[in-house]
Short mmCIF file of C-alpha atoms in Angstrom, two decimals:
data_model
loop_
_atom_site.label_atom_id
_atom_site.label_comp_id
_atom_site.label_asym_id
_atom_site.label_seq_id
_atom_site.Cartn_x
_atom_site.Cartn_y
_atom_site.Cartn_z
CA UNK B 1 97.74 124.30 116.47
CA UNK B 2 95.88 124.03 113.39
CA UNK B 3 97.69 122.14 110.50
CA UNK B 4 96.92 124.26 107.28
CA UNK B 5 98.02 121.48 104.72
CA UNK B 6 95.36 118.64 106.47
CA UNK B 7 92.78 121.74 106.58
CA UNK B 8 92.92 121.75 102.80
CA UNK B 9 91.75 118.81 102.61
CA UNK B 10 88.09 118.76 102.84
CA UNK B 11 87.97 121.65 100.27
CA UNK B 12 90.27 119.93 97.71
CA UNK B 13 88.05 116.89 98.41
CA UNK B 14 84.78 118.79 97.82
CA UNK B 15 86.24 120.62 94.83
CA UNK B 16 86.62 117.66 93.28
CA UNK B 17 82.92 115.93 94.27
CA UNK B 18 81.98 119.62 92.10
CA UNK B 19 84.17 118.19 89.47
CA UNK B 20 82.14 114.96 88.98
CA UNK B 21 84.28 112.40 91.07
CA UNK B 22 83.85 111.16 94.38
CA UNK B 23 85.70 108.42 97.08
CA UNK B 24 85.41 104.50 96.34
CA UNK B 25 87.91 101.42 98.18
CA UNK B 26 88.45 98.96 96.32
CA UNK B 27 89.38 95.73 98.02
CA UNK B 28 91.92 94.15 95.55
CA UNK B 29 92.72 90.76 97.62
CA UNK B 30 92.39 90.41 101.32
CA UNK B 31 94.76 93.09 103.05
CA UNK B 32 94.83 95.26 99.97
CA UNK B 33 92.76 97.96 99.54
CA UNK B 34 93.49 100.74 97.06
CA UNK B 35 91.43 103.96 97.13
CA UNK B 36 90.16 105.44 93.74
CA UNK B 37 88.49 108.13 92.56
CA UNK B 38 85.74 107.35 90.09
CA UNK B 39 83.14 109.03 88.13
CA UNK B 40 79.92 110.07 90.15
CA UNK B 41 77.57 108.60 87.49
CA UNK B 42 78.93 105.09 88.04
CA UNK B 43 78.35 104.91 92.01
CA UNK B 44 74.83 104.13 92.07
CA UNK B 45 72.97 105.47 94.95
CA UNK B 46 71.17 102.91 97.16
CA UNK B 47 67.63 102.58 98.21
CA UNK B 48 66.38 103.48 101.12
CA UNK B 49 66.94 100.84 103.63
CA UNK B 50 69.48 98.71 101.04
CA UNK B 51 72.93 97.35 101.78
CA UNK B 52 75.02 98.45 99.97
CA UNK B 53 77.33 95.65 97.71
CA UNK B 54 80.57 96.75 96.01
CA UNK B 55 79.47 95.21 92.45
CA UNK B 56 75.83 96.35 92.64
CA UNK B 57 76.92 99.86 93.75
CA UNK B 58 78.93 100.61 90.04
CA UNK B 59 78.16 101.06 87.18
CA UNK B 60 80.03 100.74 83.77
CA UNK B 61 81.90 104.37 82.63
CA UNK B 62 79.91 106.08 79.77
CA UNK B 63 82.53 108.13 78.03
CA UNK B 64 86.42 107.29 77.61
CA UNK B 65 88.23 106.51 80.50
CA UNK B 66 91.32 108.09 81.16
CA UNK B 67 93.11 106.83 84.52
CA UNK B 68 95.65 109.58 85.86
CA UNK B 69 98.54 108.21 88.16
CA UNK B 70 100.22 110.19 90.65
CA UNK B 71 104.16 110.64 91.36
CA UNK B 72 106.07 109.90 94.57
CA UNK B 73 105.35 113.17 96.16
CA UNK B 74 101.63 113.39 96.65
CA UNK B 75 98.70 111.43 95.95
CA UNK B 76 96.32 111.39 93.14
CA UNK B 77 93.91 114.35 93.76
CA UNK B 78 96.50 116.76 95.30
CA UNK B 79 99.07 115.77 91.98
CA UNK B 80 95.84 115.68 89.17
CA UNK B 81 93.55 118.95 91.19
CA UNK B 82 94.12 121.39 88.43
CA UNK B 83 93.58 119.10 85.38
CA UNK B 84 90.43 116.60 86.72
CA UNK B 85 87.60 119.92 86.15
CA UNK B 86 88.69 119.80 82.32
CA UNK B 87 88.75 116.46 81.59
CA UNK B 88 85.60 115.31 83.30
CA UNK B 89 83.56 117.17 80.60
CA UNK B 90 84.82 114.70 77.79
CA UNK B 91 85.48 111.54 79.73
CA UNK B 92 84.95 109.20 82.54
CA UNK B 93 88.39 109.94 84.70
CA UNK B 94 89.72 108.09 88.06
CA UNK B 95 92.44 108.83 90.01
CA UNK B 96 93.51 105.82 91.78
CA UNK B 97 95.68 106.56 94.73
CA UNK B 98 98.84 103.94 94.45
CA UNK B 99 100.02 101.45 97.61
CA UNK B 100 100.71 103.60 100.45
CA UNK B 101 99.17 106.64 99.25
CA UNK B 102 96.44 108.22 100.58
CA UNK B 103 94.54 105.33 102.21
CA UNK B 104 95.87 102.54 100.20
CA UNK B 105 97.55 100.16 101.60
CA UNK B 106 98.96 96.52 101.79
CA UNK B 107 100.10 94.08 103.96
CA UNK B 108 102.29 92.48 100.89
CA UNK B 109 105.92 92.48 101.14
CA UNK B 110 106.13 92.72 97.60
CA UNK B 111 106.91 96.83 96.56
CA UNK B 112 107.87 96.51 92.66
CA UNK B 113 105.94 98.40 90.33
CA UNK B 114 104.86 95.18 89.15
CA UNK B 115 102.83 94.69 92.00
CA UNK B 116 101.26 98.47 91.86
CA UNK B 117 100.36 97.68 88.31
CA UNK B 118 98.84 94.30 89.08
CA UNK B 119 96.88 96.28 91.53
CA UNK B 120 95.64 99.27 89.51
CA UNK B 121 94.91 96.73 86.76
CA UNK B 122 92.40 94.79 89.51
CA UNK B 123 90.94 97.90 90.73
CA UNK B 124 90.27 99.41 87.50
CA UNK B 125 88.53 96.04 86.41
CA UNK B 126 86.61 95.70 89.76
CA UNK B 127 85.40 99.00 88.44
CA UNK B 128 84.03 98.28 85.16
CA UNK B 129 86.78 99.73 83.06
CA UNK B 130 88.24 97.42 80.48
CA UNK B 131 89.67 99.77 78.16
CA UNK B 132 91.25 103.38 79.29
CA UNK B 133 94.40 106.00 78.36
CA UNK B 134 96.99 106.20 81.19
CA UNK B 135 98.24 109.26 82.15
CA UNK B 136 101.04 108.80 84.69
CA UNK B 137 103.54 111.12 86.02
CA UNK B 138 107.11 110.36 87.56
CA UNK B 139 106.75 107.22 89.46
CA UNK B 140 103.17 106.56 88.16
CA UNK B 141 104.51 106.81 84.49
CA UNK B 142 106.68 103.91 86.03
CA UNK B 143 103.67 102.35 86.80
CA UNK B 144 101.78 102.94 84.09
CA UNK B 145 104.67 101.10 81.98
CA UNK B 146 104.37 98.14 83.72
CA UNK B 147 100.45 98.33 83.44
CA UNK B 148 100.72 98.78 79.24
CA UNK B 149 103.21 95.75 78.85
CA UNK B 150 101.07 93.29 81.20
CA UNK B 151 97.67 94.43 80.14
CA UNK B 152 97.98 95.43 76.59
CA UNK B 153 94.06 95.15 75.92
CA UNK B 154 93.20 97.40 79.03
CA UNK B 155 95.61 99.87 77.92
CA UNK B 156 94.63 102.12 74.30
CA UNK B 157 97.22 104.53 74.83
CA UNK B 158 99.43 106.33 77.13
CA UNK B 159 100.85 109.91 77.85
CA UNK B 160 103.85 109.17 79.96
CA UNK B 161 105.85 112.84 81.65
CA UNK B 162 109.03 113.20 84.05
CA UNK B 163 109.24 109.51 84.23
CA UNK B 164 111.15 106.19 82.58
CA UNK B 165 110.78 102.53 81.82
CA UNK B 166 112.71 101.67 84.78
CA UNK B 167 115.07 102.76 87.48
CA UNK B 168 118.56 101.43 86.82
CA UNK B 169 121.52 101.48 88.52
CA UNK B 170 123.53 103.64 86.01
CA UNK B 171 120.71 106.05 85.99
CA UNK B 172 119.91 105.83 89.51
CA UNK B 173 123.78 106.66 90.53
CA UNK B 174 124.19 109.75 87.69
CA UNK B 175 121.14 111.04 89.05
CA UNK B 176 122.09 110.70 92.23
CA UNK B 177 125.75 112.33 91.65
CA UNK B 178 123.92 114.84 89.50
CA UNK B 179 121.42 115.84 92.14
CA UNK B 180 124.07 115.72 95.42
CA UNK B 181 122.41 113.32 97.07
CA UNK B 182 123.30 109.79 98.64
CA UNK B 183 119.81 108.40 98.10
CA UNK B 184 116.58 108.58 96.27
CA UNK B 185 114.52 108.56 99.86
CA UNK B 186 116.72 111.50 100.88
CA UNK B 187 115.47 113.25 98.11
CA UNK B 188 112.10 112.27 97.81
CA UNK B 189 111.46 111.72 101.73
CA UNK B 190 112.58 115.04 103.36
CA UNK B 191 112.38 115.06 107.17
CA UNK B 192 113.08 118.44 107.34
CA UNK B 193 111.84 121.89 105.98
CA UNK B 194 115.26 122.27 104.60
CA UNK B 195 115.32 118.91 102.94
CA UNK B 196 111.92 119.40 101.84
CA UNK B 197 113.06 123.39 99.98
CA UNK B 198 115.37 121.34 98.36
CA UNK B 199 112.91 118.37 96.60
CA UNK B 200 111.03 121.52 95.85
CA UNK B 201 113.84 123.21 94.11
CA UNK B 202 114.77 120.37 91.76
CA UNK B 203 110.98 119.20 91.07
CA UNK B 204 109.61 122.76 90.58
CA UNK B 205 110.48 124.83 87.41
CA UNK B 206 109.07 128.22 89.55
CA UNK B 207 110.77 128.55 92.79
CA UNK B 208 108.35 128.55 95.55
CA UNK B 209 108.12 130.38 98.45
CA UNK B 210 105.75 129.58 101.70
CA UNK B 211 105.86 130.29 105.53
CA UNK B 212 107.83 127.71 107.28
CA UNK B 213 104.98 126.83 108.85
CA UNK B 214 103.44 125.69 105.78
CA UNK B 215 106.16 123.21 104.99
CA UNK B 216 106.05 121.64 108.36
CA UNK B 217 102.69 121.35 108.18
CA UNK B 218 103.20 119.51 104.39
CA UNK B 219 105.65 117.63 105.96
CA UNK B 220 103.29 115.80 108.54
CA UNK B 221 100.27 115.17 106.15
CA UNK B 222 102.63 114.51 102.75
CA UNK B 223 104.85 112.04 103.57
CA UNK B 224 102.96 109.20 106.01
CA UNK B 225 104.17 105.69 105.83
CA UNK B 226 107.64 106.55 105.19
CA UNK B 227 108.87 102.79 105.80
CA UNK B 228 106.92 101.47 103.45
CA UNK B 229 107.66 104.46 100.34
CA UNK B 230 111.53 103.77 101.31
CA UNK B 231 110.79 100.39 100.21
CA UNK B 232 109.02 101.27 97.10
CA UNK B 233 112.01 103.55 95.75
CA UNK B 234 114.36 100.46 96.77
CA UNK B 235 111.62 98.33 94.87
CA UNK B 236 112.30 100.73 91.72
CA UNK B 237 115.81 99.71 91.15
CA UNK B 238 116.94 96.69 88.91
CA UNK B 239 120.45 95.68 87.47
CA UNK B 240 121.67 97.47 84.51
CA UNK B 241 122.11 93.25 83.15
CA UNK B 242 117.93 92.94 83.86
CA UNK B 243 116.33 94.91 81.60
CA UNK B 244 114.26 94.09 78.80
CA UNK B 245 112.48 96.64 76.28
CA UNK B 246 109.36 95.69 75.88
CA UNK B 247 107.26 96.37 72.77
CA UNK B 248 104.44 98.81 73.32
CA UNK B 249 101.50 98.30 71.11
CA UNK B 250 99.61 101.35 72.35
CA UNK B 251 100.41 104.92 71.02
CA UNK B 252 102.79 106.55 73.71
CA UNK B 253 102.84 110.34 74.05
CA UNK B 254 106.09 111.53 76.19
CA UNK B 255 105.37 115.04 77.76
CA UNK B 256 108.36 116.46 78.89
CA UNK B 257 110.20 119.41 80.45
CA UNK B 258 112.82 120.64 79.00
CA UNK B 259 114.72 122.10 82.47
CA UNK B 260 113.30 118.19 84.11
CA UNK B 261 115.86 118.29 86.41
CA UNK B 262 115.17 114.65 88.07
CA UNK B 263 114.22 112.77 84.95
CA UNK B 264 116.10 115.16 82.21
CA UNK B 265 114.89 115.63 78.68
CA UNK B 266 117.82 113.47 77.52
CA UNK B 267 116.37 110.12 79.13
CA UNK B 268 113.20 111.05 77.19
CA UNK B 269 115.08 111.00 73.89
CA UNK B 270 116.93 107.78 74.39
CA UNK B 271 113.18 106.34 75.17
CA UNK B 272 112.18 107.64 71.97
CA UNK B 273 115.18 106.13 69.84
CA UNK B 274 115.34 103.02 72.00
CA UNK B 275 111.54 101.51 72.67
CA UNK B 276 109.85 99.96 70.41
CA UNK B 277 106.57 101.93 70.59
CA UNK B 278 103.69 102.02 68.03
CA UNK B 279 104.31 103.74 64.79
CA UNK B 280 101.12 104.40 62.83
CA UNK B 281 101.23 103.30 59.46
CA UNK B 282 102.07 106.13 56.69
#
């Protein structure tokens, strides 16, 4: 029987090839390779009867780069599909597709954030881009935080939504208590159509409805390499004794909703009292 989700796919893919971006691997170290993708004008086409070589085969972004980082529940074309047609017109966008996302992959232990933002950074610069605005959502606003603090001169600016500095274990357990769960892969890995109505409840602010069907068949394409993402979300948390604020030199823009029920409007006010982010002089 046909799968309708994994059907999707070549449309959503050619959709956005219409919308000015196309498919590129990046090799980041041997046994990494994270997927992007990247402006059509930089891919240069090759010759006829010419090999083709990763650094010969890009070219340098011509307008403003602005890097858009997925969440935990999809990767970066089906979480960005409605926003990459409006933003191509003004700037030079990728979508990179994090460790264990839609073809990226690893054969690292290592599943911090740290590591995902060592990665984008090295993609991003094996791409020509040495200075972009992040846009990341949930777990790639995570991300994207760890990005800005290590590479401050890659990073202009950010706009960071639904997501926070880092995972805690006081904020990990009141969400947790809040949201009835015993776990954040419970949650965020359903193995079941029921488990997956309910990360759909709490992450949508319109409840959705679909044919059964439809979520089994999201259920087999979404949520691939579940091992691995189980590690991730166990690679999110760090003792409340750990953390350090860092001081943000780029301007930070935090887009929030107010009924977040995961990541609620509350932990986006404490970020705004608490970090140090740029303040633009008077």
């Amino acid at each position: 029987m046909v799968n309708l989700v994994a059907a999707q796919r070549p449309l959503l893919q050619g959709l956005m090839k219409m919308a000015g971006v196309q498919p590129h691997a990046v090799e980041i170290e041997p046994g990494t390779t994270m997927n992007f993708w990247v402006p059509r004008e930089t891919i240069e086409k090759p010759k006829k009867g010419e090999k083709i070589i990763e650094k010969e085969a890009l070219k340098k972004p011509s307008k403003p780069v602005v890097v858009l980082v997925h969440g935990f529940a999809a990767e970066g074309i089906v979480t960005w599909q409605f926003q990459v047609g409006a933003l191509t017109k003004k700037y030079s966008v990728y979508i990179p597709d994090l460790l264990f996302f839609g073809g990226s992959i690893t054969d690292e232990a290592d599943r911090s954030p740290t590591f995902q933002a060592q990665c984008l950074a090295t993609g991003l610069a094996k791409l020509g881009v040495d200075k972009c605005v992040l846009v990341g959502f949930s777990y790639g606003g995570m991300v994207s935080f760890k990005v800005a603090e290590l590479y401050p001169n890659l990073v202009q600016a950010m706009v960071v939504s639904g997501s926070i500095l880092a995972m805690t274990d006081s904020i990990n357990e009141t969400n947790l208590n809040r949201l009835g769960v015993s776990s954040s892969s419970e949650l965020l890995l359903p193995n079941s159509v029921k488990g997956l109505k309910a990360l759909l409840s709490v992450a949508t602010y319109k409840k959705l409805w679909f044919p059964s069907c439809l979520y089994k068949d999201f259920l087999e394409v979404m949520f691939a390499n579940r091992k691995e993402r189980a590690e991730l979300l166990e690679g999110l948390l760090i003792s409340n004794k750990d953390p350090t604020v860092p001081n943000f030199p780029q301007r930070v823009h935090l887009l929030w909703g107010e009924d977040d029920q995961i990541f609620n409007v509350e932990l986006a006010h404490n970020m705004k009292e608490y970090v140090r982010f740029y303040t633009p002089a008077a």
